[in-house]
């Protein structure tokens, strides 16, 4: 049986599935329910002290991007860090950790960018028995306007400075949570590592506005007729998050820096993508808010079954396995050729592949054969773009076939593969010996 037990920055948990710092981790009641459901750890909703009191809006805080069948694609929130009393939060963290010693208890923190503020709060958190702290340098709304959250995460020098303070004044492992609202995610990750961070977590939410009410022409959702940009999360942000995780995982300057992956994780397959691209744990929020805490059971069972099927004994065996396959475009093999293939037995003759290819791509799919409706790939025109695979409503009806070099199309007598220079001497081949200056 696969072992899902995870050790991340010295913190043990029975599985790699943690709840992210968010509304689901705001109080002991929620966290106890989460642990009863099987979550391996939680990041307690961000605590803060000093500065103006935190007051959340008492109107719509959340907005959603829905598919036509009302499946949630993206989620937006304007909720701030916890508005509960710091002492109450600390007492509850102490109690929950005492009762669930085998689970990871991470405490998210956000205080003004002043050494004394961090120096004051860190010992109080350490006294709770928490396993680690997460520095919230990512919140893009509300708190950033106070010079915290993303306002810190967008300045590498601030990240390094605050991380150094936390390493100086606390013995707990320090996880730095990064904002995606930045040009190059590697820069803040490098700053965190220079500051002594034990790990980074990413991504936090993305700046967003969900839309406009067509009848009032006011921003939606709004509170009293006014709205504010919020933080975007959910399934739609997963590809963005995966790219940023992979960029840090393959950057020589951050090599070996542990990563806790966040962004659109709702199934074990989502989690696998993050783990294979370098994440030692994964954090979930939106899926739990939509489907409830028991979703973790499907995630854990799915990952365990996959590991058994593949022969993996531990999660560590998967961490980063896909990173070597991530490349800059210039290093891609230009000799490689793929062609689309339509399985006629499963084709339902809907014609979506033909329309998409005919109107917007390479006119590589015929629509008629022997006077009858019939869709077939014209290999001499197909460039292997994969569009038809993505628009086909039938799973695996259209697949891509790798073409051996030198293969000839029997109908046209022409080579199926484009002719390029030998890949061993191609200028894009990273292994090619560069001429000396």
Short mmCIF file of C-alpha atoms in Angstrom, two decimals:
data_model
loop_
_atom_site.label_atom_id
_atom_site.label_comp_id
_atom_site.label_asym_id
_atom_site.label_seq_id
_atom_site.Cartn_x
_atom_site.Cartn_y
_atom_site.Cartn_z
CA UNK A 1 0.00 0.00 0.00
CA UNK A 2 1.19 3.50 -0.83
CA UNK A 3 2.26 5.63 2.11
CA UNK A 4 0.80 9.15 1.98
CA UNK A 5 2.65 10.34 5.07
CA UNK A 6 4.55 13.53 4.37
CA UNK A 7 7.37 15.41 6.04
CA UNK A 8 7.63 19.01 4.86
CA UNK A 9 10.24 21.36 6.40
CA UNK A 10 10.37 18.91 9.30
CA UNK A 11 6.60 18.99 9.80
CA UNK A 12 4.87 15.61 9.60
CA UNK A 13 1.33 15.01 8.40
CA UNK A 14 -0.58 11.83 7.50
CA UNK A 15 -1.07 13.03 3.93
CA UNK A 16 0.07 15.97 1.77
CA UNK A 17 -3.39 17.60 1.66
CA UNK A 18 -3.56 20.80 3.70
CA UNK A 19 -6.28 23.42 3.91
CA UNK A 20 -4.98 26.81 2.83
CA UNK A 21 -5.19 29.94 4.93
CA UNK A 22 -8.73 31.12 4.19
CA UNK A 23 -12.28 31.20 5.60
CA UNK A 24 -12.33 27.39 6.15
CA UNK A 25 -9.50 27.68 8.69
CA UNK A 26 -10.77 30.70 10.60
CA UNK A 27 -11.73 29.00 13.87
CA UNK A 28 -11.43 25.84 15.94
CA UNK A 29 -14.88 24.58 14.94
CA UNK A 30 -13.95 24.48 11.23
CA UNK A 31 -10.48 23.07 11.77
CA UNK A 32 -11.73 20.28 14.04
CA UNK A 33 -14.26 19.30 11.37
CA UNK A 34 -11.49 19.37 8.77
CA UNK A 35 -9.26 17.07 10.79
CA UNK A 36 -12.17 14.72 11.46
CA UNK A 37 -12.71 14.54 7.70
CA UNK A 38 -9.06 13.54 7.15
CA UNK A 39 -7.07 16.63 6.16
CA UNK A 40 -3.35 16.20 6.83
CA UNK A 41 -2.83 19.78 7.95
CA UNK A 42 -4.19 23.30 7.96
CA UNK A 43 -2.80 26.77 7.56
CA UNK A 44 -4.77 28.80 10.09
CA UNK A 45 -6.38 31.88 8.59
CA UNK A 46 -3.99 34.84 8.67
CA UNK A 47 -3.53 36.47 12.06
CA UNK A 48 -2.51 40.08 12.48
CA UNK A 49 -2.08 42.76 15.11
CA UNK A 50 -1.21 46.45 15.22
CA UNK A 51 -2.52 49.01 12.78
CA UNK A 52 -6.20 49.76 12.09
CA UNK A 53 -8.65 47.06 13.24
CA UNK A 54 -9.66 44.51 10.61
CA UNK A 55 -13.33 44.89 9.68
CA UNK A 56 -14.80 42.80 6.89
CA UNK A 57 -17.73 43.91 4.73
CA UNK A 58 -21.16 42.64 5.74
CA UNK A 59 -22.34 42.25 2.19
CA UNK A 60 -21.27 40.03 -0.70
CA UNK A 61 -17.65 38.95 -0.21
CA UNK A 62 -17.53 36.31 -2.92
CA UNK A 63 -18.10 36.25 -6.64
CA UNK A 64 -17.93 33.35 -9.08
CA UNK A 65 -17.29 32.53 -12.72
CA UNK A 66 -19.68 29.69 -13.62
CA UNK A 67 -19.99 27.42 -16.63
CA UNK A 68 -23.35 27.15 -18.40
CA UNK A 69 -24.23 24.18 -16.19
CA UNK A 70 -23.25 26.25 -13.10
CA UNK A 71 -20.02 24.44 -12.35
CA UNK A 72 -17.64 26.78 -10.59
CA UNK A 73 -14.67 27.74 -12.77
CA UNK A 74 -13.24 30.70 -10.88
CA UNK A 75 -13.84 32.24 -7.48
CA UNK A 76 -13.28 35.78 -6.25
CA UNK A 77 -13.19 37.10 -2.69
CA UNK A 78 -12.67 40.45 -0.98
CA UNK A 79 -12.46 39.02 2.53
CA UNK A 80 -9.58 40.31 4.65
CA UNK A 81 -7.45 38.48 7.19
CA UNK A 82 -9.15 37.29 10.38
CA UNK A 83 -11.30 39.83 12.17
CA UNK A 84 -11.39 37.68 15.29
CA UNK A 85 -9.45 38.62 18.41
CA UNK A 86 -5.81 37.54 18.33
CA UNK A 87 -5.92 36.04 21.82
CA UNK A 88 -8.96 33.96 20.93
CA UNK A 89 -7.24 32.63 17.81
CA UNK A 90 -4.09 31.76 19.74
CA UNK A 91 -6.07 29.89 22.42
CA UNK A 92 -7.95 27.92 19.79
CA UNK A 93 -4.76 27.05 17.89
CA UNK A 94 -3.23 25.76 21.14
CA UNK A 95 -6.29 23.63 21.88
CA UNK A 96 -6.62 22.19 18.38
CA UNK A 97 -2.93 21.31 18.13
CA UNK A 98 -3.06 19.62 21.53
CA UNK A 99 -5.95 17.44 20.36
CA UNK A 100 -4.55 16.68 16.90
CA UNK A 101 -0.84 16.20 17.42
CA UNK A 102 -0.38 14.09 14.29
CA UNK A 103 -1.67 16.88 12.00
CA UNK A 104 0.31 19.79 10.62
CA UNK A 105 -0.63 23.11 12.20
CA UNK A 106 0.74 26.08 10.27
CA UNK A 107 -0.12 29.64 11.34
CA UNK A 108 -0.37 32.35 8.70
CA UNK A 109 0.82 35.80 9.77
CA UNK A 110 0.56 39.33 8.45
CA UNK A 111 1.63 42.38 10.47
CA UNK A 112 3.05 45.76 9.46
CA UNK A 113 6.44 45.70 7.79
CA UNK A 114 8.22 46.74 10.98
CA UNK A 115 10.71 44.64 12.92
CA UNK A 116 9.05 45.26 16.29
CA UNK A 117 5.66 44.07 15.03
CA UNK A 118 7.10 40.74 13.90
CA UNK A 119 9.26 40.41 16.99
CA UNK A 120 6.18 40.83 19.19
CA UNK A 121 3.87 38.32 17.54
CA UNK A 122 6.27 35.46 16.78
CA UNK A 123 6.83 34.23 20.37
CA UNK A 124 3.09 34.24 21.01
CA UNK A 125 2.51 32.00 18.01
CA UNK A 126 5.38 29.73 18.99
CA UNK A 127 3.79 29.25 22.43
CA UNK A 128 0.71 27.65 20.83
CA UNK A 129 2.67 24.57 19.83
CA UNK A 130 2.18 25.31 16.13
CA UNK A 131 4.51 23.46 13.77
CA UNK A 132 5.45 26.33 11.44
CA UNK A 133 4.49 29.81 10.31
CA UNK A 134 3.49 31.01 6.87
CA UNK A 135 4.20 34.64 5.99
CA UNK A 136 1.30 36.04 4.00
CA UNK A 137 3.02 38.16 1.35
CA UNK A 138 0.30 37.52 -1.18
CA UNK A 139 -3.10 38.97 -0.26
CA UNK A 140 -3.90 41.35 -3.17
CA UNK A 141 -6.84 43.28 -1.75
CA UNK A 142 -7.53 45.41 1.30
CA UNK A 143 -4.43 44.57 3.28
CA UNK A 144 -2.13 45.54 0.41
CA UNK A 145 -3.60 49.04 0.67
CA UNK A 146 -2.22 49.12 4.21
CA UNK A 147 1.29 48.24 3.05
CA UNK A 148 1.00 44.53 3.83
CA UNK A 149 0.25 41.36 1.88
CA UNK A 150 1.05 41.73 -1.82
CA UNK A 151 2.55 45.16 -1.16
CA UNK A 152 5.39 43.31 0.58
CA UNK A 153 5.38 40.32 -1.76
CA UNK A 154 6.01 42.53 -4.78
CA UNK A 155 9.26 43.89 -3.34
CA UNK A 156 11.99 41.22 -3.06
CA UNK A 157 14.01 43.34 -0.63
CA UNK A 158 11.06 43.45 1.78
CA UNK A 159 10.55 39.69 1.48
CA UNK A 160 14.16 39.02 2.38
CA UNK A 161 14.10 41.52 5.25
CA UNK A 162 10.96 40.19 6.93
CA UNK A 163 12.02 36.58 6.43
CA UNK A 164 15.30 37.35 8.17
CA UNK A 165 13.41 38.89 11.10
CA UNK A 166 11.25 35.78 11.43
CA UNK A 167 14.24 33.45 11.32
CA UNK A 168 15.92 35.61 13.97
CA UNK A 169 12.99 35.79 16.39
CA UNK A 170 11.41 32.36 15.98
CA UNK A 171 12.58 28.76 16.01
CA UNK A 172 9.66 27.64 13.87
CA UNK A 173 10.12 26.77 10.18
CA UNK A 174 9.25 29.73 7.97
CA UNK A 175 7.15 29.29 4.82
CA UNK A 176 6.90 32.37 2.61
CA UNK A 177 3.62 32.67 0.70
CA UNK A 178 4.16 34.39 -2.64
CA UNK A 179 1.92 36.65 -4.69
CA UNK A 180 1.29 35.83 -8.36
CA UNK A 181 0.71 39.53 -9.06
CA UNK A 182 4.27 40.01 -10.22
CA UNK A 183 6.22 39.79 -13.47
CA UNK A 184 8.77 37.10 -12.54
CA UNK A 185 7.89 34.73 -9.69
CA UNK A 186 11.51 33.62 -9.39
CA UNK A 187 12.64 36.95 -7.95
CA UNK A 188 10.54 36.84 -4.74
CA UNK A 189 11.35 33.15 -4.33
CA UNK A 190 15.05 33.92 -4.55
CA UNK A 191 14.62 36.71 -1.99
CA UNK A 192 12.85 34.33 0.38
CA UNK A 193 15.68 31.85 0.08
CA UNK A 194 18.28 34.56 0.70
CA UNK A 195 16.34 35.51 3.83
CA UNK A 196 16.61 31.97 5.13
CA UNK A 197 13.09 30.74 4.35
CA UNK A 198 12.56 27.03 4.89
CA UNK A 199 10.02 26.87 2.06
CA UNK A 200 7.72 28.89 -0.17
CA UNK A 201 4.02 28.42 -0.85
CA UNK A 202 2.22 29.62 -3.97
CA UNK A 203 0.17 30.94 -5.49
CA UNK A 204 -1.90 33.37 -3.50
CA UNK A 205 -4.90 34.89 -5.27
CA UNK A 206 -4.80 36.95 -8.47
CA UNK A 207 -6.12 40.51 -8.77
CA UNK A 208 -9.53 40.37 -10.42
CA UNK A 209 -12.91 41.95 -11.06
CA UNK A 210 -15.67 39.46 -11.80
CA UNK A 211 -17.96 41.63 -13.92
CA UNK A 212 -20.70 44.23 -14.13
CA UNK A 213 -24.42 44.05 -13.39
CA UNK A 214 -26.04 44.67 -16.82
CA UNK A 215 -29.09 46.40 -15.35
CA UNK A 216 -27.39 48.81 -12.96
CA UNK A 217 -24.02 48.98 -14.72
CA UNK A 218 -22.28 48.72 -11.35
CA UNK A 219 -19.46 46.41 -10.46
CA UNK A 220 -20.61 42.96 -9.35
CA UNK A 221 -20.58 41.81 -6.64
CA UNK A 222 -20.87 45.11 -4.81
CA UNK A 223 -21.53 46.38 -1.32
CA UNK A 224 -23.86 49.36 -1.16
CA UNK A 225 -23.39 50.03 -4.86
CA UNK A 226 -19.58 49.99 -4.77
CA UNK A 227 -17.11 47.19 -5.33
CA UNK A 228 -13.39 46.50 -5.10
CA UNK A 229 -11.00 44.21 -6.91
CA UNK A 230 -10.56 40.91 -5.14
CA UNK A 231 -8.48 37.76 -5.13
CA UNK A 232 -9.16 35.20 -7.89
CA UNK A 233 -8.77 31.48 -7.23
CA UNK A 234 -10.39 28.16 -8.11
CA UNK A 235 -9.93 25.76 -11.06
CA UNK A 236 -9.26 28.57 -13.55
CA UNK A 237 -5.99 29.60 -11.88
CA UNK A 238 -4.43 26.13 -11.78
CA UNK A 239 -2.39 26.47 -15.02
CA UNK A 240 -0.99 29.79 -13.83
CA UNK A 241 -0.06 28.28 -10.49
CA UNK A 242 1.57 25.23 -12.08
CA UNK A 243 3.76 27.41 -14.28
CA UNK A 244 4.95 29.46 -11.30
CA UNK A 245 5.62 26.36 -9.21
CA UNK A 246 7.63 24.84 -12.06
CA UNK A 247 9.60 28.05 -12.60
CA UNK A 248 10.77 28.00 -8.99
CA UNK A 249 11.42 24.26 -9.01
CA UNK A 250 13.69 24.46 -12.06
CA UNK A 251 15.45 27.73 -11.19
CA UNK A 252 19.07 26.98 -10.17
CA UNK A 253 18.91 29.90 -7.71
CA UNK A 254 16.10 28.23 -5.76
CA UNK A 255 17.09 24.61 -6.31
CA UNK A 256 16.10 22.46 -3.36
CA UNK A 257 13.76 25.05 -1.83
CA UNK A 258 10.65 23.13 -0.69
CA UNK A 259 7.35 24.22 -2.25
CA UNK A 260 3.79 23.98 -0.99
CA UNK A 261 1.58 24.20 -4.06
CA UNK A 262 -1.67 26.18 -4.13
CA UNK A 263 -4.14 27.10 -6.86
CA UNK A 264 -7.23 25.35 -8.21
CA UNK A 265 -6.67 21.95 -6.60
CA UNK A 266 -9.91 20.00 -6.38
CA UNK A 267 -9.00 16.40 -7.24
CA UNK A 268 -6.14 13.97 -6.73
CA UNK A 269 -5.16 14.57 -10.36
CA UNK A 270 -4.75 18.26 -9.67
CA UNK A 271 -2.63 17.44 -6.65
CA UNK A 272 -0.50 15.04 -8.68
CA UNK A 273 0.30 17.78 -11.20
CA UNK A 274 1.56 20.05 -8.42
CA UNK A 275 3.54 17.30 -6.71
CA UNK A 276 5.18 16.12 -9.96
CA UNK A 277 6.20 19.71 -10.67
CA UNK A 278 7.93 20.11 -7.32
CA UNK A 279 5.38 20.56 -4.52
CA UNK A 280 5.95 18.62 -1.31
CA UNK A 281 2.45 19.43 -0.03
CA UNK A 282 -0.64 20.94 -1.62
CA UNK A 283 -3.06 23.46 -0.13
CA UNK A 284 -6.77 23.59 -0.94
CA UNK A 285 -9.43 26.23 -0.33
CA UNK A 286 -12.03 26.77 -3.05
CA UNK A 287 -12.86 23.08 -3.56
CA UNK A 288 -13.44 22.66 0.16
CA UNK A 289 -15.72 25.72 0.22
CA UNK A 290 -17.76 24.38 -2.70
CA UNK A 291 -17.90 20.66 -1.85
CA UNK A 292 -17.16 20.47 1.87
CA UNK A 293 -14.31 19.01 3.89
CA UNK A 294 -14.93 15.36 2.98
CA UNK A 295 -13.57 15.99 -0.50
CA UNK A 296 -10.16 15.19 0.97
CA UNK A 297 -11.16 11.54 1.23
CA UNK A 298 -11.57 11.28 -2.54
CA UNK A 299 -8.26 13.08 -3.01
CA UNK A 300 -6.37 10.80 -0.66
CA UNK A 301 -7.94 7.60 -2.04
CA UNK A 302 -7.31 8.67 -5.61
CA UNK A 303 -3.66 9.52 -5.00
CA UNK A 304 -3.14 6.30 -3.04
CA UNK A 305 -4.68 4.17 -5.81
CA UNK A 306 -2.56 5.92 -8.43
CA UNK A 307 0.61 5.33 -6.41
CA UNK A 308 -0.24 1.65 -6.01
CA UNK A 309 -0.85 1.33 -9.75
CA UNK A 310 2.43 3.04 -10.59
CA UNK A 311 4.49 1.32 -7.91
CA UNK A 312 5.28 4.44 -5.89
CA UNK A 313 5.77 3.75 -2.19
CA UNK A 314 5.88 7.35 -0.96
CA UNK A 315 4.88 10.84 -2.08
CA UNK A 316 8.54 11.86 -2.03
CA UNK A 317 9.14 9.53 -4.99
CA UNK A 318 6.84 11.71 -7.11
CA UNK A 319 7.93 15.18 -5.96
CA UNK A 320 9.59 16.98 -8.87
CA UNK A 321 9.58 14.02 -11.25
CA UNK A 322 8.16 16.13 -14.10
CA UNK A 323 10.42 19.14 -13.59
CA UNK A 324 13.17 17.93 -16.01
CA UNK A 325 10.55 17.82 -18.77
CA UNK A 326 9.81 21.56 -18.46
CA UNK A 327 11.87 23.51 -20.96
CA UNK A 328 12.26 26.91 -22.54
CA UNK A 329 10.61 26.96 -25.99
CA UNK A 330 13.95 27.39 -27.76
CA UNK A 331 15.07 23.95 -26.57
CA UNK A 332 12.10 22.03 -28.00
CA UNK A 333 12.85 19.28 -30.53
CA UNK A 334 11.86 20.74 -33.91
CA UNK A 335 12.31 17.35 -35.55
CA UNK A 336 9.41 15.87 -33.61
CA UNK A 337 6.18 15.55 -35.62
CA UNK A 338 2.70 14.50 -34.43
CA UNK A 339 -0.48 14.04 -36.44
CA UNK A 340 -4.10 13.79 -35.33
CA UNK A 341 -5.96 10.50 -35.71
CA UNK A 342 -9.77 10.16 -35.53
CA UNK A 343 -11.18 6.90 -34.17
CA UNK A 344 -14.07 6.25 -36.52
CA UNK A 345 -15.68 3.77 -34.13
CA UNK A 346 -16.18 6.40 -31.44
CA UNK A 347 -16.75 9.44 -33.69
CA UNK A 348 -20.31 10.79 -33.30
CA UNK A 349 -20.11 12.84 -36.52
CA UNK A 350 -20.74 16.14 -34.73
CA UNK A 351 -18.27 18.00 -36.95
CA UNK A 352 -16.76 20.21 -34.26
CA UNK A 353 -13.22 19.14 -35.20
CA UNK A 354 -13.80 20.01 -38.86
CA UNK A 355 -15.33 23.42 -38.15
CA UNK A 356 -12.57 24.39 -35.73
CA UNK A 357 -9.82 23.28 -38.09
CA UNK A 358 -11.48 24.64 -41.25
CA UNK A 359 -12.29 28.08 -39.83
CA UNK A 360 -9.35 28.76 -37.53
CA UNK A 361 -6.49 26.41 -38.26
CA UNK A 362 -5.09 24.40 -41.17
CA UNK A 363 -8.01 22.90 -43.13
CA UNK A 364 -6.67 19.46 -42.23
CA UNK A 365 -9.93 17.56 -41.59
CA UNK A 366 -12.19 16.48 -44.45
CA UNK A 367 -15.96 16.28 -43.88
CA UNK A 368 -17.17 13.96 -46.60
CA UNK A 369 -16.26 10.59 -48.08
CA UNK A 370 -18.18 8.73 -50.76
CA UNK A 371 -20.95 11.30 -50.57
CA UNK A 372 -21.46 10.68 -46.86
CA UNK A 373 -20.64 12.72 -43.77
CA UNK A 374 -17.23 11.45 -42.66
CA UNK A 375 -14.42 13.23 -40.81
CA UNK A 376 -10.84 12.25 -41.52
CA UNK A 377 -7.46 13.88 -40.99
CA UNK A 378 -5.51 15.01 -44.07
CA UNK A 379 -2.03 14.24 -42.78
CA UNK A 380 -0.27 16.36 -45.38
CA UNK A 381 -2.04 19.44 -43.96
CA UNK A 382 -2.05 18.53 -40.26
CA UNK A 383 0.56 20.39 -38.19
CA UNK A 384 -0.21 18.53 -34.97
CA UNK A 385 -1.59 21.59 -33.18
CA UNK A 386 -3.96 19.48 -30.99
CA UNK A 387 -6.95 21.82 -31.43
CA UNK A 388 -9.22 19.04 -32.66
CA UNK A 389 -8.38 16.92 -29.61
CA UNK A 390 -9.41 19.76 -27.33
CA UNK A 391 -12.74 20.57 -29.02
CA UNK A 392 -13.88 16.96 -29.53
CA UNK A 393 -16.68 16.12 -27.03
CA UNK A 394 -15.82 12.39 -27.00
CA UNK A 395 -12.87 11.47 -24.74
CA UNK A 396 -9.98 9.90 -26.67
CA UNK A 397 -11.90 9.87 -29.96
CA UNK A 398 -9.14 12.04 -31.43
CA UNK A 399 -5.56 11.33 -30.38
CA UNK A 400 -2.11 12.40 -31.50
CA UNK A 401 0.25 9.98 -33.22
CA UNK A 402 4.01 10.49 -33.13
CA UNK A 403 5.35 10.18 -36.68
CA UNK A 404 8.62 8.27 -37.22
CA UNK A 405 11.24 10.27 -39.13
CA UNK A 406 11.10 9.48 -42.85
CA UNK A 407 7.55 8.09 -42.91
CA UNK A 408 5.83 8.63 -46.28
CA UNK A 409 2.12 9.34 -46.77
CA UNK A 410 0.87 6.42 -48.87
CA UNK A 411 -1.76 8.58 -50.57
CA UNK A 412 0.47 11.47 -51.60
CA UNK A 413 3.90 9.86 -51.67
CA UNK A 414 5.22 12.85 -49.70
CA UNK A 415 7.14 12.72 -46.43
CA UNK A 416 4.83 13.08 -43.43
CA UNK A 417 7.62 14.61 -41.34
CA UNK A 418 8.91 18.06 -42.12
CA UNK A 419 12.55 18.08 -43.09
CA UNK A 420 14.83 19.76 -40.58
CA UNK A 421 18.53 19.59 -39.93
CA UNK A 422 19.63 16.59 -37.89
CA UNK A 423 18.58 17.29 -34.29
CA UNK A 424 22.03 16.47 -32.96
CA UNK A 425 23.35 19.55 -34.77
CA UNK A 426 20.24 21.71 -34.65
CA UNK A 427 20.88 25.15 -33.06
CA UNK A 428 17.95 24.65 -30.67
CA UNK A 429 19.38 21.43 -29.24
CA UNK A 430 20.67 22.28 -25.72
CA UNK A 431 23.15 19.43 -25.95
CA UNK A 432 24.72 20.77 -29.14
CA UNK A 433 28.32 21.83 -28.67
CA UNK A 434 28.51 25.59 -29.06
CA UNK A 435 31.37 26.90 -31.21
CA UNK A 436 34.09 28.58 -29.23
CA UNK A 437 34.36 32.36 -29.42
#
